[in-house]
Coordinates of C-alpha atoms in Angstrom, one line a residue:
M2 CA -0.1 -0.2 0.1
R3 CA 3.0 2.4 0.7
L4 CA 4.3 1.9 -2.4
I5 CA 1.6 2.9 -4.6
R6 CA 1.1 5.5 -3.1
T7 CA 4.4 6.6 -2.8
T8 CA 3.8 5.9 -6.9
L9 CA 1.1 8.3 -7.3
L10 CA 2.7 11.3 -5.2
T11 CA 5.8 10.9 -7.3
L12 CA 4.0 9.9 -11.1
P13 CA 3.1 13.8 -10.8
V14 CA 5.6 15.6 -10.1
L15 CA 8.0 13.2 -13.0
L16 CA 5.1 14.0 -15.3
L17 CA 5.6 17.5 -14.9
I18 CA 9.4 17.6 -14.7
S19 CA 9.5 15.7 -17.9
C20 CA 6.9 18.3 -20.2
S21 CA 9.3 21.5 -18.5
R22 CA 12.7 20.3 -20.5
P23 CA 13.7 21.8 -23.6
T24 CA 12.7 20.0 -26.7
P25 CA 16.1 19.7 -27.9
V26 CA 17.0 20.6 -31.8
V27 CA 17.8 17.8 -33.8
N28 CA 20.3 19.0 -36.1
I29 CA 22.9 21.4 -34.3
Y30 CA 26.1 22.5 -35.6
H31 CA 28.9 21.0 -34.0
D32 CA 33.0 22.6 -33.7
V33 CA 35.7 21.9 -36.1
T34 CA 37.3 20.1 -34.0
S35 CA 40.5 19.7 -37.0
G36 CA 43.0 21.2 -39.2
D37 CA 42.7 25.1 -39.9
T38 CA 39.8 26.4 -37.6
A39 CA 38.9 30.4 -37.4
K40 CA 36.3 31.6 -34.7
V41 CA 33.1 32.9 -35.2
R42 CA 31.0 34.7 -32.4
I43 CA 26.9 35.2 -33.4
I44 CA 25.5 38.1 -31.3
G45 CA 21.6 38.3 -31.1
F46 CA 19.4 36.2 -33.3
T47 CA 20.4 33.0 -32.2
E48 CA 17.1 31.0 -31.8
D49 CA 16.1 30.5 -35.1
S50 CA 19.4 30.8 -37.0
H51 CA 22.1 28.6 -38.9
I52 CA 25.3 28.2 -39.2
W53 CA 27.2 25.8 -41.7
S54 CA 31.1 25.9 -42.7
G55 CA 33.8 23.5 -44.2
Y56 CA 32.1 23.8 -48.1
D57 CA 33.6 25.7 -51.5
C58 CA 32.9 27.6 -54.8
N59 CA 33.3 23.9 -56.7
E60 CA 32.8 22.2 -53.8
P61 CA 29.1 22.3 -52.3
Y62 CA 28.0 22.5 -48.8
K63 CA 26.7 18.4 -48.2
M64 CA 23.3 18.7 -46.5
P65 CA 23.0 16.6 -43.0
E66 CA 21.1 13.7 -43.1
K67 CA 18.0 15.6 -41.4
G68 CA 18.1 17.4 -44.5
Y69 CA 17.9 21.7 -43.4
Y70 CA 20.7 23.4 -42.7
P71 CA 23.1 22.8 -38.1
H72 CA 21.2 25.2 -35.8
V73 CA 23.0 28.1 -34.0
R74 CA 21.2 26.2 -30.8
Q75 CA 21.0 23.3 -29.3
S76 CA 17.1 23.7 -28.0
Y77 CA 14.0 25.5 -28.4
E78 CA 14.1 26.9 -24.8
G79 CA 13.0 30.4 -25.9
K80 CA 15.2 31.8 -23.6
P81 CA 18.8 33.9 -24.1
V82 CA 21.2 31.7 -25.1
F83 CA 25.3 32.1 -24.2
I84 CA 27.6 29.8 -25.2
D85 CA 30.8 31.3 -24.4
K86 CA 34.3 29.5 -25.1
G87 CA 36.5 32.1 -23.7
F88 CA 37.1 33.6 -27.2
T89 CA 37.9 37.2 -27.3
K90 CA 35.6 39.9 -26.2
T91 CA 34.8 43.4 -27.6
E92 CA 33.2 46.0 -26.2
L93 CA 29.6 46.6 -26.3
P94 CA 27.5 49.7 -26.4
K95 CA 25.3 48.7 -23.4
G96 CA 21.4 48.0 -24.8
K97 CA 22.5 48.0 -28.1
Y98 CA 22.2 44.4 -28.9
P99 CA 20.4 41.1 -27.2
I100 CA 22.2 39.3 -24.7
D101 CA 22.1 36.2 -27.0
M102 CA 25.3 34.5 -28.0
A103 CA 27.0 31.9 -29.2
E104 CA 30.6 30.8 -30.1
F105 CA 31.7 28.3 -32.8
Y106 CA 35.2 26.5 -34.1
V107 CA 35.1 26.6 -38.2
H108 CA 36.2 25.6 -40.9
A109 CA 39.4 28.4 -41.5
G110 CA 40.1 29.0 -45.8
K111 CA 37.0 27.5 -46.8
L112 CA 33.3 29.4 -47.0
T113 CA 31.3 30.0 -43.6
T114 CA 28.0 30.8 -43.6
V115 CA 25.5 32.2 -41.2
W116 CA 21.4 32.4 -41.8
A117 CA 21.0 35.0 -39.0
S118 CA 16.8 34.9 -38.4
Y119 CA 14.2 36.9 -36.3
H120 CA 10.8 36.5 -36.0
T121 CA 10.2 40.3 -34.4
S122 CA 6.6 41.0 -31.7
D123 CA 4.8 41.8 -34.8
Q124 CA 5.3 38.6 -36.1
R125 CA 7.4 40.0 -39.5
L126 CA 10.7 38.0 -40.4
C127 CA 14.3 39.2 -40.1
Q128 CA 16.4 37.7 -42.1
K129 CA 19.9 38.2 -43.6
T130 CA 22.4 35.2 -45.0
I131 CA 26.3 35.9 -44.9
T132 CA 29.1 34.3 -46.0
I133 CA 32.5 34.5 -45.0
R134 CA 36.0 32.6 -46.4
P135 CA 37.8 33.1 -42.2
E136 CA 41.1 33.5 -41.7
K137 CA 42.7 30.7 -39.7
D138 CA 42.7 31.8 -35.8
E139 CA 40.9 34.9 -36.7
L140 CA 37.4 36.0 -34.9
Y141 CA 34.3 37.2 -36.9
E142 CA 31.2 38.6 -35.2
F143 CA 27.9 38.4 -36.3
R144 CA 26.1 41.4 -34.8
N145 CA 22.1 41.1 -35.9
R146 CA 19.9 43.1 -33.7
I147 CA 16.5 45.6 -34.0
E148 CA 17.0 48.7 -34.0
G149 CA 13.1 50.7 -34.0
D150 CA 11.5 48.8 -37.3
I151 CA 14.5 47.9 -38.8
C152 CA 16.6 44.5 -38.9
V153 CA 20.1 45.6 -38.7
F154 CA 23.0 43.4 -39.2
E155 CA 27.0 43.3 -38.8
L156 CA 30.1 41.5 -39.6
Y157 CA 32.9 42.3 -37.6
K158 CA 36.9 41.2 -37.8
V159 CA 37.6 41.1 -34.5
S160 CA 41.5 41.5 -32.7
P161 CA 42.3 42.5 -29.5
D162 CA 42.3 46.1 -30.2
Q163 CA 39.6 46.4 -32.1
A164 CA 36.4 45.1 -34.2
T165 CA 36.9 46.2 -37.8
P166 CA 33.5 46.0 -40.0
L167 CA 33.4 44.4 -43.2
P168 CA 31.1 44.4 -45.5
L169 CA 28.3 41.6 -45.7
Q170 CA 28.3 39.3 -48.6
D171 CA 26.6 36.2 -49.9
F172 CA 28.1 33.0 -51.8
Q173 CA 27.2 34.4 -54.9
S174 CA 29.6 37.8 -54.5
I175 CA 32.4 35.3 -53.3
C176 CA 31.9 33.0 -56.2
K177 CA 31.1 34.4 -58.8
K178 CA 31.2 32.8 -61.8
P179 CA 33.5 34.3 -65.0
G180 CA 31.2 35.7 -67.6
L181 CA 28.5 37.0 -65.4

């Protein structure tokens, strides 16, 4: 009798705990662990954004088995994410950028693309696809934010002393076909 009562009392608690866990993302980005690497930091818009790396103009990206690009986040908990790998930090103006941040190791010398995406409170979709060819051991910072009604996307190359703005490019602008 005591076992039944204990089971009946703990079962609802266990069910509530299991229901409150964040839903895991099936296809997340995994850091590059061999060969030449560069570093990428994404500030803002991490919840619906994607990152893929290690392809080139004549070497297309191979889509994972799940059939979509790897997510920046590891779960859909809706809270700000903070994936800190100890990269050099930049001084950001207070209150200008979202607090969510994710840092990753990517392939150096190959293409890396970040698709930054965010749904605003009025249900607009802010999105931008930015491609870079990162240099070995360098740090690149993708900054995404809302300013009034405008979605702002910025890219910086970060050194210990400064953050230098870079132009926003996509795959087509980096991999120009001859004669086009």
